[in-house]
Amino acid sequence: MNNTGNENELYSIVNPKEALNRGNLYDYYFWPYKYVADIRPLSDRASLMYDIQMYAFAAHELNLYLDMYPNDSQALGLYNQYKEMCEKLTEDYEKKYGCIMLDSDEKYPWGWIKSPWPWERL
């Protein structure tokens, strides 16, 4: 990302999967503590949820960066890309497994009650 206006001076960021596993999108702000998580979803459902979390985390990290540097077009483009992926994956998840958020279905806001409860999803 660029915070100085010089297009040649880019900060290094990692891919969304690595960012989620280690809790930081920015390579230069990462100091390993004891370990980096190696998350491996055990089902298709868990894998889809992991992908949603991965892109949501990366978009959120970029959103925080853009609060300080709103004119960074590269960061904005990446933010929009990650946000779009998160929205697409969320839509796919909700078609297969039901709502993630209570307000996901605007026409039927209490539809989540018809979805399987957490203890029924095993």
Short mmCIF file of C-alpha atoms in Angstrom, two decimals:
data_model
loop_
_atom_site.label_atom_id
_atom_site.label_comp_id
_atom_site.label_asym_id
_atom_site.label_seq_id
_atom_site.Cartn_x
_atom_site.Cartn_y
_atom_site.Cartn_z
CA MET A 1 0.00 0.00 0.00
CA ASN A 2 1.10 3.50 -0.60
CA ASN A 3 0.79 6.16 2.06
CA THR A 4 3.18 8.76 0.70
CA GLY A 5 1.74 9.40 -2.74
CA ASN A 6 4.80 7.87 -4.43
CA GLU A 7 3.43 5.06 -6.61
CA ASN A 8 6.77 3.19 -6.51
CA GLU A 9 6.81 2.88 -2.72
CA LEU A 10 4.40 0.04 -1.95
CA TYR A 11 4.05 -1.72 1.36
CA SER A 12 3.95 -5.49 1.33
CA ILE A 13 0.73 -7.27 2.21
CA VAL A 14 0.12 -10.99 2.38
CA ASN A 15 -2.66 -13.02 0.81
CA PRO A 16 -6.01 -13.19 2.69
CA LYS A 17 -5.47 -16.78 3.86
CA GLU A 18 -2.10 -16.03 5.44
CA ALA A 19 -3.49 -12.80 6.90
CA LEU A 20 -6.33 -14.61 8.67
CA ASN A 21 -4.08 -17.40 9.92
CA ARG A 22 -1.62 -14.99 11.47
CA GLY A 23 -4.03 -12.17 12.33
CA ASN A 24 -2.37 -9.45 10.26
CA LEU A 25 -2.59 -8.41 6.60
CA TYR A 26 0.60 -6.35 6.61
CA ASP A 27 3.91 -8.12 6.35
CA TYR A 28 5.83 -5.25 7.94
CA TYR A 29 3.59 -5.18 11.05
CA PHE A 30 3.75 -8.88 11.80
CA TRP A 31 5.86 -10.11 14.67
CA PRO A 32 5.31 -13.79 15.33
CA TYR A 33 4.54 -14.61 18.93
CA LYS A 34 4.58 -18.36 19.33
CA TYR A 35 3.00 -19.76 16.19
CA VAL A 36 0.92 -18.99 13.17
CA ALA A 37 -2.39 -20.82 13.02
CA ASP A 38 -2.82 -23.46 10.34
CA ILE A 39 -6.58 -23.62 10.03
CA ARG A 40 -7.92 -26.55 8.04
CA PRO A 41 -11.69 -26.72 7.69
CA LEU A 42 -13.09 -30.23 8.04
CA SER A 43 -16.17 -29.90 5.83
CA ASP A 44 -17.41 -28.04 2.77
CA ARG A 45 -19.54 -25.88 5.03
CA ALA A 46 -16.63 -24.99 7.30
CA SER A 47 -14.44 -24.34 4.26
CA LEU A 48 -16.97 -21.89 2.83
CA MET A 49 -17.28 -20.12 6.19
CA TYR A 50 -13.48 -19.95 6.43
CA ASP A 51 -13.30 -18.32 3.00
CA ILE A 52 -15.92 -15.76 4.04
CA GLN A 53 -13.97 -14.95 7.20
CA MET A 54 -10.73 -14.75 5.23
CA TYR A 55 -12.00 -12.16 2.73
CA ALA A 56 -13.98 -10.24 5.37
CA PHE A 57 -10.85 -9.97 7.53
CA ALA A 58 -8.69 -8.77 4.63
CA ALA A 59 -11.34 -6.23 3.56
CA HIS A 60 -11.65 -4.97 7.15
CA GLU A 61 -7.88 -4.54 7.47
CA LEU A 62 -7.82 -2.57 4.20
CA ASN A 63 -10.81 -0.51 5.34
CA LEU A 64 -8.85 0.55 8.43
CA TYR A 65 -5.88 1.47 6.24
CA LEU A 66 -8.15 3.47 3.90
CA ASP A 67 -9.43 5.48 6.86
CA MET A 68 -5.94 6.98 7.02
CA TYR A 69 -5.06 6.94 3.32
CA PRO A 70 -8.33 7.30 1.36
CA ASN A 71 -6.56 8.25 -1.89
CA ASP A 72 -4.61 5.01 -2.21
CA SER A 73 -6.23 3.64 -5.38
CA GLN A 74 -4.39 0.31 -5.16
CA ALA A 75 -5.67 -0.32 -1.64
CA LEU A 76 -9.18 0.76 -2.64
CA GLY A 77 -9.17 -1.62 -5.61
CA LEU A 78 -8.03 -4.50 -3.42
CA TYR A 79 -10.61 -3.61 -0.77
CA ASN A 80 -13.39 -3.67 -3.37
CA GLN A 81 -12.14 -7.00 -4.73
CA TYR A 82 -12.07 -8.63 -1.28
CA LYS A 83 -15.44 -7.14 -0.32
CA GLU A 84 -17.01 -8.44 -3.53
CA MET A 85 -15.57 -11.94 -2.91
CA CYS A 86 -16.90 -11.88 0.65
CA GLU A 87 -20.38 -10.89 -0.54
CA LYS A 88 -20.41 -13.60 -3.24
CA LEU A 89 -19.26 -16.28 -0.81
CA THR A 90 -21.79 -15.13 1.79
CA GLU A 91 -24.55 -15.38 -0.80
CA ASP A 92 -23.39 -18.89 -1.75
CA TYR A 93 -23.25 -19.92 1.91
CA GLU A 94 -26.72 -18.58 2.67
CA LYS A 95 -28.22 -20.39 -0.34
CA LYS A 96 -26.78 -23.69 0.88
CA TYR A 97 -26.93 -23.37 4.67
CA GLY A 98 -29.19 -20.48 5.64
CA CYS A 99 -28.63 -16.96 6.89
CA ILE A 100 -25.41 -15.92 8.55
CA MET A 101 -26.74 -12.63 9.89
CA LEU A 102 -30.21 -12.02 11.30
CA ASP A 103 -30.90 -9.34 8.69
CA SER A 104 -29.58 -11.28 5.69
CA ASP A 105 -33.06 -11.91 4.32
CA GLU A 106 -34.78 -8.52 4.17
CA LYS A 107 -38.11 -9.96 2.96
CA TYR A 108 -38.33 -12.49 5.75
CA PRO A 109 -36.12 -11.18 8.59
CA TRP A 110 -37.01 -13.93 11.02
CA GLY A 111 -36.19 -16.66 8.47
CA TRP A 112 -33.10 -17.61 10.44
CA ILE A 113 -35.36 -19.38 12.92
CA LYS A 114 -36.20 -21.98 10.26
CA SER A 115 -32.49 -22.75 9.69
CA PRO A 116 -30.85 -25.56 11.65
CA TRP A 117 -29.73 -24.47 15.10
CA PRO A 118 -26.00 -24.66 15.84
CA TRP A 119 -26.29 -27.98 17.70
CA GLU A 120 -28.26 -29.42 14.76
CA ARG A 121 -25.54 -28.58 12.26
CA LEU A 122 -23.03 -31.21 13.30
#
